[in-house]
Coordinates of N, CA, C and O in Angstrom, one line a residue:
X1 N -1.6 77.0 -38.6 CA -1.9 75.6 -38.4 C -3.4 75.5 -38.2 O -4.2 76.0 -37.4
X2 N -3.5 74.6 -39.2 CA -5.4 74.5 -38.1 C -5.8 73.2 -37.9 O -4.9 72.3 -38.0
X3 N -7.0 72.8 -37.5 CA -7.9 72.7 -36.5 C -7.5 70.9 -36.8 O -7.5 70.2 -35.8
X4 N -7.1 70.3 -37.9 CA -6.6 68.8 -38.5 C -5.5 68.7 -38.3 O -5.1 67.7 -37.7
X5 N -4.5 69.7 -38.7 CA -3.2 69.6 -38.6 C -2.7 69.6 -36.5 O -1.7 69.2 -35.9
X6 N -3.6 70.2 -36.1 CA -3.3 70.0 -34.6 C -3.6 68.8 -34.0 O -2.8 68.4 -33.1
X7 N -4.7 68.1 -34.4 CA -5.5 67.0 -33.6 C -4.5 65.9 -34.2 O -4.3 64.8 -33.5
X8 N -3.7 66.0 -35.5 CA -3.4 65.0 -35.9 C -1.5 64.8 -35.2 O -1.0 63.7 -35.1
X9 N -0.9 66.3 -34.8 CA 0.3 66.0 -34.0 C -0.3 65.5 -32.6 O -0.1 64.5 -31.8
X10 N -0.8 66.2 -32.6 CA -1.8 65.6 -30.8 C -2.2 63.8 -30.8 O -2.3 63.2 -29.8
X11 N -2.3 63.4 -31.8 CA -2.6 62.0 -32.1 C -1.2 61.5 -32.2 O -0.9 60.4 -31.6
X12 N -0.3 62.1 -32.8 CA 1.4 61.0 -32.6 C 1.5 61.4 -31.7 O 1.0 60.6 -30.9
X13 N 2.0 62.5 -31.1 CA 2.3 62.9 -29.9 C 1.6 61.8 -28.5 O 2.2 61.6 -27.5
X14 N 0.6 61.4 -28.8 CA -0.4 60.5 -27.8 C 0.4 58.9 -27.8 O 0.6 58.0 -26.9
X15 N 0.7 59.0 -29.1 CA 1.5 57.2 -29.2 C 2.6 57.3 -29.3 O 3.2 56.2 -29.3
X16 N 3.3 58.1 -29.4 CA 4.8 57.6 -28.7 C 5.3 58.2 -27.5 O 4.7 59.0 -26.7
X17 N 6.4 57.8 -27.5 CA 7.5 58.6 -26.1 C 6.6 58.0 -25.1 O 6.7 56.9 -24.5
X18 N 5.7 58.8 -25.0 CA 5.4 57.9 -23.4 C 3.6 58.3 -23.5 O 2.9 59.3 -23.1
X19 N 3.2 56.7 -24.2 CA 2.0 56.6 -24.6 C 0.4 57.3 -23.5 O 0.3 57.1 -22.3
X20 N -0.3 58.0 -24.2 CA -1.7 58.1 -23.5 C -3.0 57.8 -24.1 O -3.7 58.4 -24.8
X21 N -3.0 56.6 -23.6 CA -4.4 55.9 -24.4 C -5.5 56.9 -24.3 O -6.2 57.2 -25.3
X22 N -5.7 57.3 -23.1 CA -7.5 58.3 -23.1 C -6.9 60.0 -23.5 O -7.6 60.9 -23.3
X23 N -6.1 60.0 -23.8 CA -5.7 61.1 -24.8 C -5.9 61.1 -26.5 O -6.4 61.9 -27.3
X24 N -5.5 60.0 -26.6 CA -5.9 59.1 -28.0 C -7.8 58.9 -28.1 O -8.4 59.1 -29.2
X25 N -8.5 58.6 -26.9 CA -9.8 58.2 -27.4 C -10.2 59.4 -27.5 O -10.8 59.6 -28.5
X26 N -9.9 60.6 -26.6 CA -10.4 62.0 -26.7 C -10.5 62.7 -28.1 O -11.3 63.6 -28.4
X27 N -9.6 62.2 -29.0 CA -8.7 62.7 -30.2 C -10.1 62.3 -31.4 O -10.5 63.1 -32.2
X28 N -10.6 61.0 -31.3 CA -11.4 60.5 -32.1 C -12.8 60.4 -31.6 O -13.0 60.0 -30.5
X29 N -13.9 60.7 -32.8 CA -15.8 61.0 -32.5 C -16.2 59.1 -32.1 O -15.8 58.1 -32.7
X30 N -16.5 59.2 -31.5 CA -17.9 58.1 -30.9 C -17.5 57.1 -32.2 O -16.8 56.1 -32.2
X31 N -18.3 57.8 -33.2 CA -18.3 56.9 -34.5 C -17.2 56.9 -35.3 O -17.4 56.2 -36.3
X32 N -16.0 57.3 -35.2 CA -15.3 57.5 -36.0 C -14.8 55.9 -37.1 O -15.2 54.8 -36.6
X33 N -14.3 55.9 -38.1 CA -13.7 54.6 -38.7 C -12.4 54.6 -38.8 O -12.2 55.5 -39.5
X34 N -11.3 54.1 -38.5 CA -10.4 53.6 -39.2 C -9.8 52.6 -39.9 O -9.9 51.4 -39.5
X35 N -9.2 52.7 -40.9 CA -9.3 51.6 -42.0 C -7.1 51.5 -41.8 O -6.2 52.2 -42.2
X36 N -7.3 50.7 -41.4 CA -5.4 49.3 -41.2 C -5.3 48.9 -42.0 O -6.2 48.5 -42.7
X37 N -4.0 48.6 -42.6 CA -3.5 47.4 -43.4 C -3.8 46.2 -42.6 O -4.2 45.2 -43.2
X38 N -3.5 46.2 -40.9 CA -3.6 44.6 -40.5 C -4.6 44.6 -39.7 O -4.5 43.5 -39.1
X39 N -5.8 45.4 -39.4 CA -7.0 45.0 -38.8 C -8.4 45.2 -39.6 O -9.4 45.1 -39.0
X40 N -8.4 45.5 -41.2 CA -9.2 46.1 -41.8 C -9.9 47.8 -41.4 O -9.4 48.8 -41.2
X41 N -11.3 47.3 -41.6 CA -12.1 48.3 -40.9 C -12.3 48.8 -39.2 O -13.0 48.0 -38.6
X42 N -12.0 49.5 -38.7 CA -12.1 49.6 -37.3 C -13.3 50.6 -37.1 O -13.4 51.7 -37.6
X43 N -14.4 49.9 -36.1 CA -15.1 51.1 -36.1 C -15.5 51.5 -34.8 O -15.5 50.6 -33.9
X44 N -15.7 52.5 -34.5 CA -15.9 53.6 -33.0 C -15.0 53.7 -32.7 O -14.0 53.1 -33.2
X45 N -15.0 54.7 -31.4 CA -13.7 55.1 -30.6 C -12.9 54.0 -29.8 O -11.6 54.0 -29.7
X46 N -13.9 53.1 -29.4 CA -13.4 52.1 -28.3 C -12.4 51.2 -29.0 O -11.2 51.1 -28.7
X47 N -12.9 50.6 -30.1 CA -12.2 49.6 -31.0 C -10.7 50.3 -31.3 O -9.7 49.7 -30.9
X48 N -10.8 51.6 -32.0 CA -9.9 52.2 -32.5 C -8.3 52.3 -30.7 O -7.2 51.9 -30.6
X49 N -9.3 52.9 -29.9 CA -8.2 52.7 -29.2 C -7.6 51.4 -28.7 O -6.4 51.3 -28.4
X50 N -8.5 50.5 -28.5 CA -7.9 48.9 -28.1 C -7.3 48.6 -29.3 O -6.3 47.9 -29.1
X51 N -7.5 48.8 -30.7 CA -6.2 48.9 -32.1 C -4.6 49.3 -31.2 O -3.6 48.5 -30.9
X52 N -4.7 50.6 -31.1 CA -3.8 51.2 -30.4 C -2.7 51.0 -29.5 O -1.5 51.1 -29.6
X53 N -3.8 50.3 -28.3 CA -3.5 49.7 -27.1 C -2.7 48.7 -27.7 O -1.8 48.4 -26.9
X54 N -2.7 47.9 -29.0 CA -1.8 46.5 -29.0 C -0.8 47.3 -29.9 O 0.0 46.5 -30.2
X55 N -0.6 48.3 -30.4 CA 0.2 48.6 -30.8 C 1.6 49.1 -29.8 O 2.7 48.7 -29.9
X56 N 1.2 50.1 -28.8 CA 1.7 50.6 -28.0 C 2.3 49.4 -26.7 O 3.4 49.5 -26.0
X57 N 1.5 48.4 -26.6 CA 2.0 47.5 -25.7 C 3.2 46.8 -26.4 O 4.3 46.4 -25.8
X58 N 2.9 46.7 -27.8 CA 4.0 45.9 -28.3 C 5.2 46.4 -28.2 O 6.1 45.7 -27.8
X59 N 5.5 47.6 -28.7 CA 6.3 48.6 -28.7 C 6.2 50.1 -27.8 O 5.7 51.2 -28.1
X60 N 6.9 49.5 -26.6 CA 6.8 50.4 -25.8 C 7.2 51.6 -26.0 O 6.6 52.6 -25.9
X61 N 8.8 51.5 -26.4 CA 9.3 53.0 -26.7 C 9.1 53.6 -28.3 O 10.1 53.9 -29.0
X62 N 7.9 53.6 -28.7 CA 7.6 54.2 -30.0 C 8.2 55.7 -30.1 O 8.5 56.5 -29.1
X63 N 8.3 56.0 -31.3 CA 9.0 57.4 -32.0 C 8.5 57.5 -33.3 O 8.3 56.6 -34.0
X64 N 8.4 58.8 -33.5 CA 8.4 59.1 -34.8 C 8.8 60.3 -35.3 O 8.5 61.4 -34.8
X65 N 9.7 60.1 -36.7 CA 10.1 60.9 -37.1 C 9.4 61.4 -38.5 O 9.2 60.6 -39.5
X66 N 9.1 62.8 -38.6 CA 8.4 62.9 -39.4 C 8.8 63.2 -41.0 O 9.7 64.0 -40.8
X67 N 8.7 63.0 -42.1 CA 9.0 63.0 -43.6 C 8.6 64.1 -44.5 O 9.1 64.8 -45.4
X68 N 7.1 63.8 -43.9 CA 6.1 65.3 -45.0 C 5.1 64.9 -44.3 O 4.7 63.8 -43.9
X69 N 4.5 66.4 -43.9 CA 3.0 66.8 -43.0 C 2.3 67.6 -43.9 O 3.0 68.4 -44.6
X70 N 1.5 67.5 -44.0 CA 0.5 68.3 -44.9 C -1.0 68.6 -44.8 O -1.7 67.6 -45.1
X71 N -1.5 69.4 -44.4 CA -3.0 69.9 -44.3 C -3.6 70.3 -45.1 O -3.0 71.1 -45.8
X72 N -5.1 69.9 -45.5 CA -5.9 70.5 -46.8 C -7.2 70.3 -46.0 O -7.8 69.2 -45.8
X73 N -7.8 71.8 -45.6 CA -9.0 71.9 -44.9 C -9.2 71.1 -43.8 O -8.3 71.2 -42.9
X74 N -10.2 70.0 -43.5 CA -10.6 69.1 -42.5 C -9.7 68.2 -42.8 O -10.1 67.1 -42.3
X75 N -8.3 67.9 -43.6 CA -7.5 66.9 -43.3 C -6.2 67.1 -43.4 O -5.6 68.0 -43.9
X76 N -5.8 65.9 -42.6 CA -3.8 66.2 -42.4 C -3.4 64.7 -42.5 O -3.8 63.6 -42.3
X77 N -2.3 65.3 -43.0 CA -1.7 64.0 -43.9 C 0.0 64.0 -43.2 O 0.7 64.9 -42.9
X78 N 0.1 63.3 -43.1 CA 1.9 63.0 -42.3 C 2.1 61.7 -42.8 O 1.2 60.9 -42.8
X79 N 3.4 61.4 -43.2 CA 4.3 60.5 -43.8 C 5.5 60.6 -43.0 O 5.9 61.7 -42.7
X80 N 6.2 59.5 -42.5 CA 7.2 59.2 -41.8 C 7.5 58.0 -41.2 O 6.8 57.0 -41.3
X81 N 8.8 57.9 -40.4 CA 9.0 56.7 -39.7 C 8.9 56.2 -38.6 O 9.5 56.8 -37.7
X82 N 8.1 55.1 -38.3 CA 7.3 54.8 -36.7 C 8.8 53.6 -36.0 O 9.0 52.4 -36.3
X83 N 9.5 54.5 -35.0 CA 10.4 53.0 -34.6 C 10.0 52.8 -33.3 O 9.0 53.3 -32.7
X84 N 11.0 52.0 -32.9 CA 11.0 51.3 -31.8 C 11.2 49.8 -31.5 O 11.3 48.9 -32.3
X85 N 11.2 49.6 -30.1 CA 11.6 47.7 -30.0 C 10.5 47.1 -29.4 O 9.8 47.4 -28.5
X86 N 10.5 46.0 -30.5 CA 9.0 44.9 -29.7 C 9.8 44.1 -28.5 O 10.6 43.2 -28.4
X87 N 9.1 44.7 -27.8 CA 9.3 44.3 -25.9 C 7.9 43.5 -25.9 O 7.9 42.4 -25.4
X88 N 6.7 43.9 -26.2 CA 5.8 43.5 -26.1 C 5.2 41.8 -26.9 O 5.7 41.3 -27.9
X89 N 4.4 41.5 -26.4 CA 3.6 40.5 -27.4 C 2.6 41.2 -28.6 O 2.1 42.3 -28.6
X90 N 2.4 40.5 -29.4 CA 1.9 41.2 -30.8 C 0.6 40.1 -31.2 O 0.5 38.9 -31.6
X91 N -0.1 40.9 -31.0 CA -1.7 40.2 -31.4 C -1.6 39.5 -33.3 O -1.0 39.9 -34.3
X92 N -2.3 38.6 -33.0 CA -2.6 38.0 -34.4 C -4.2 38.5 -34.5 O -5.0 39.0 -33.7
X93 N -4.5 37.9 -36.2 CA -5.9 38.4 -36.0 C -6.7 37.3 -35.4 O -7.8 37.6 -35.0
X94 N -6.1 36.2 -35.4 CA -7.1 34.7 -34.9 C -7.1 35.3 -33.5 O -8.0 34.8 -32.8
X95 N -6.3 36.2 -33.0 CA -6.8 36.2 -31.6 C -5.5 36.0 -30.6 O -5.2 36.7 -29.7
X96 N -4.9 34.8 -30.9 CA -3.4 34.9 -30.6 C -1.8 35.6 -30.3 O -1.3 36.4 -31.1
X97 N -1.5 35.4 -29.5 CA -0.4 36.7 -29.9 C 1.0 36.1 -30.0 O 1.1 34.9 -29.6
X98 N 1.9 36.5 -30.4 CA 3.3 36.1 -30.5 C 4.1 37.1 -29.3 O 3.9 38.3 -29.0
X99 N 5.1 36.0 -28.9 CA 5.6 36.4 -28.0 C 6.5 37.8 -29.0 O 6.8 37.7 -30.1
X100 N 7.0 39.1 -27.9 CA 7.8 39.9 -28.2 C 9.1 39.3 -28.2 O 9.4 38.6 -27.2
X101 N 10.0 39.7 -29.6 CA 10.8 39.1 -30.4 C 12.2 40.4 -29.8 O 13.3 39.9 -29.8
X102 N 12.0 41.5 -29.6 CA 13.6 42.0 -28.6 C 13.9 42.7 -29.8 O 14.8 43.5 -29.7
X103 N 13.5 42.5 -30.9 CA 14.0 43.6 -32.4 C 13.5 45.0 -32.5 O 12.3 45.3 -32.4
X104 N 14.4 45.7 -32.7 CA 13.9 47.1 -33.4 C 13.2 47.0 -34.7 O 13.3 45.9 -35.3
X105 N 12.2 48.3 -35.6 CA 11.3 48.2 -36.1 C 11.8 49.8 -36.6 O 11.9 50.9 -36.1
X106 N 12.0 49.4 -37.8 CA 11.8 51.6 -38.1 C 10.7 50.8 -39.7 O 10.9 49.9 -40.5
X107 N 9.8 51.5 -39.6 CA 8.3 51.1 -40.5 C 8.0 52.9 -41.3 O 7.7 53.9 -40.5
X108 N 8.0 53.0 -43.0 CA 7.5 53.9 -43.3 C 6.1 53.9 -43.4 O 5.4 52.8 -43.5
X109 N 5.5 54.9 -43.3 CA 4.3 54.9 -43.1 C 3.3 55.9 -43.5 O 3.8 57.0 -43.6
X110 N 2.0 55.8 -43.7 CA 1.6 57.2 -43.8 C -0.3 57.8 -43.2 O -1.3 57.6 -43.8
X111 N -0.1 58.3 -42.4 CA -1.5 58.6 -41.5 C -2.2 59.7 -42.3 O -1.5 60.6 -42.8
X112 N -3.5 59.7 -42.4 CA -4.7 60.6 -42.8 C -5.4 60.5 -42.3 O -6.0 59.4 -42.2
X113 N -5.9 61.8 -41.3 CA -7.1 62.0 -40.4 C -8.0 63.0 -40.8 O -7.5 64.1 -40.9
X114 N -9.6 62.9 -41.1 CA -10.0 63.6 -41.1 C -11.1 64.4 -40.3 O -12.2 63.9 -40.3
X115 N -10.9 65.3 -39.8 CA -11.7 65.9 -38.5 C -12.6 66.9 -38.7 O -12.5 68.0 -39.4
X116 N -13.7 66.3 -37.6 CA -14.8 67.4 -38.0 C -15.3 67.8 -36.4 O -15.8 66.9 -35.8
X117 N -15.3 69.1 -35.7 CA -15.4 69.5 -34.4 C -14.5 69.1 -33.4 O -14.7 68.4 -32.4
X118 N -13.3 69.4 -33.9 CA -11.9 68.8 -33.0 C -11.7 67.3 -32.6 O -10.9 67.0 -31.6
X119 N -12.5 66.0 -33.5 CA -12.0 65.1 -33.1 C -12.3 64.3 -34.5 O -13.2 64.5 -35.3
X120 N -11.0 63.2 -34.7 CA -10.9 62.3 -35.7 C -12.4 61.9 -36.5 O -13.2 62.2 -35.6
X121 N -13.0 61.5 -37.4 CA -14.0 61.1 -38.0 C -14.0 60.0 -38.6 O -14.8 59.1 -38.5
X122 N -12.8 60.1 -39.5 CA -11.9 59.3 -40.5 C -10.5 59.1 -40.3 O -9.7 60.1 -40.2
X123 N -10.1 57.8 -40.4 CA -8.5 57.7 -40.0 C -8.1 56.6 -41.2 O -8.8 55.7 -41.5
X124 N -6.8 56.7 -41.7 CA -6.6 55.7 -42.5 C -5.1 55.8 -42.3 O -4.4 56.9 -42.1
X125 N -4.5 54.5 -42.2 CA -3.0 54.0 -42.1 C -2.8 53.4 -42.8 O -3.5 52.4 -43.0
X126 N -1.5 53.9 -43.4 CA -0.9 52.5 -44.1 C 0.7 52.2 -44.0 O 1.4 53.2 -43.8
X127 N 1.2 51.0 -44.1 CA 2.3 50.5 -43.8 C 2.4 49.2 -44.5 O 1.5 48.5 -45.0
X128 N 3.5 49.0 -44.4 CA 4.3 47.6 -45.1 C 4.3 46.5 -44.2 O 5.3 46.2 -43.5
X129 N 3.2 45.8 -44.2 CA 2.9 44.9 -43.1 C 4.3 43.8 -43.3 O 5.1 43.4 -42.4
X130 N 4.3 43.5 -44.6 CA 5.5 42.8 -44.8 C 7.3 43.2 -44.0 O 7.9 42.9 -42.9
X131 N 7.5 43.7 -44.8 CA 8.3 45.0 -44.0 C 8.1 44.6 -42.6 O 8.6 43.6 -42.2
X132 N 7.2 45.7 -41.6 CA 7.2 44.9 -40.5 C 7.8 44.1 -39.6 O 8.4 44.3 -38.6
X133 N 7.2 42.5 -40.7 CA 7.0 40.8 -39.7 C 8.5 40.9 -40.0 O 9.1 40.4 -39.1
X134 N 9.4 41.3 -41.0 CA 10.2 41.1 -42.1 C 11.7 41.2 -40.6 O 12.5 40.4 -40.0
X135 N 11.3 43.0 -40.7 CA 12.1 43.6 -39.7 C 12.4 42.7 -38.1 O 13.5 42.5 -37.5
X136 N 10.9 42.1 -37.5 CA 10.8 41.1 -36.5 C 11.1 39.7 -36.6 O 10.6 38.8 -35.9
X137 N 12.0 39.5 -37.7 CA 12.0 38.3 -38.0 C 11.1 37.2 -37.6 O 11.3 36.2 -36.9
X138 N 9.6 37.8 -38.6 CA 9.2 36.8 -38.4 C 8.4 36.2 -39.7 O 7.2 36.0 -40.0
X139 N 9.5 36.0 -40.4 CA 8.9 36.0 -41.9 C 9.5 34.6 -42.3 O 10.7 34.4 -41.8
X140 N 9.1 33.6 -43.0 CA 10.2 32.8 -43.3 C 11.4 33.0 -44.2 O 11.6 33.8 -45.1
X141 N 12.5 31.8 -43.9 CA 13.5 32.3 -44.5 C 13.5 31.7 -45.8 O 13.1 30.6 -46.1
X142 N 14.2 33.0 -47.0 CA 13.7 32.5 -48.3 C 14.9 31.3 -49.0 O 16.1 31.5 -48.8
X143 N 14.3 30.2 -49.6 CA 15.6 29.1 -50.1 C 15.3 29.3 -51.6 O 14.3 29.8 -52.2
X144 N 16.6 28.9 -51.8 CA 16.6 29.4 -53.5 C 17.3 28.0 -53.9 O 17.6 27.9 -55.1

């Protein structure tokens, strides 16, 4: 295993079961970027972990089960499923949050980190934001 493929179980491992945020900032450089389906661009450490932080509050008992992990040099790649129940409130981007809705969440997904001197540099997620609101019922209902 090397030096991507570790930082990047050390990075799930940090958000679920029983979350560590300054484990998580440790994980990622000063400058690093991460690029979301629902926050855009994220940039530095700070931003990236307050991303986090509204993730983890929303969903406290997060899990993940993994699909396909994969390392190529400075990058590691994992695909799998992120569950858990929104106990929490869930940020909008206006700023607002919605109250937590008491629904379970299993979301496919797929993380790419790339690391240079044992910490994150580049991070990209992606997920079915739809999917998601869909699962939280909070989507409208369709009339036909």
């Amino acid at each position: 295993m090397g030096q991507a493929r570790e930082v990047m179980d050390r990075l799930t491992e940090s958000l679920t079961s029983t979350p560590d945020l300054k484990a998580v900032g440790e994980l990622f450089a000063a400058d690093a970027v991460a690029v979301t389906p629902d926050a855009g661009e994220v940039h530095g450490r700070d931003n990236i972990v307050d991303y986090w932080r509204q993730m983890t509050d929303a969903v406290t008992d997060a899990s993940y089960e993994s699909v396909y992990a994969a390392e190529a040099g400075d990058t590691a790649i994992d695909e799998g499923f992120y569950t858990g129940t929104n106990t929490g409130p869930l940020p909008l981007p206006s700023g607002e949050t919605l109250p937590a809705t008491g629904k379970s969440v299993r979301i496919r997904g797929c993380d790419i980190a790339t690391v240079e001197d044992g910490r994150i540099v580049s991070y990209r997620l992606y997920f079915d934001q739809m999917d998601f609101l869909g699962q939280l019922g909070l989507l409208p209902e369709e009339t036909t």
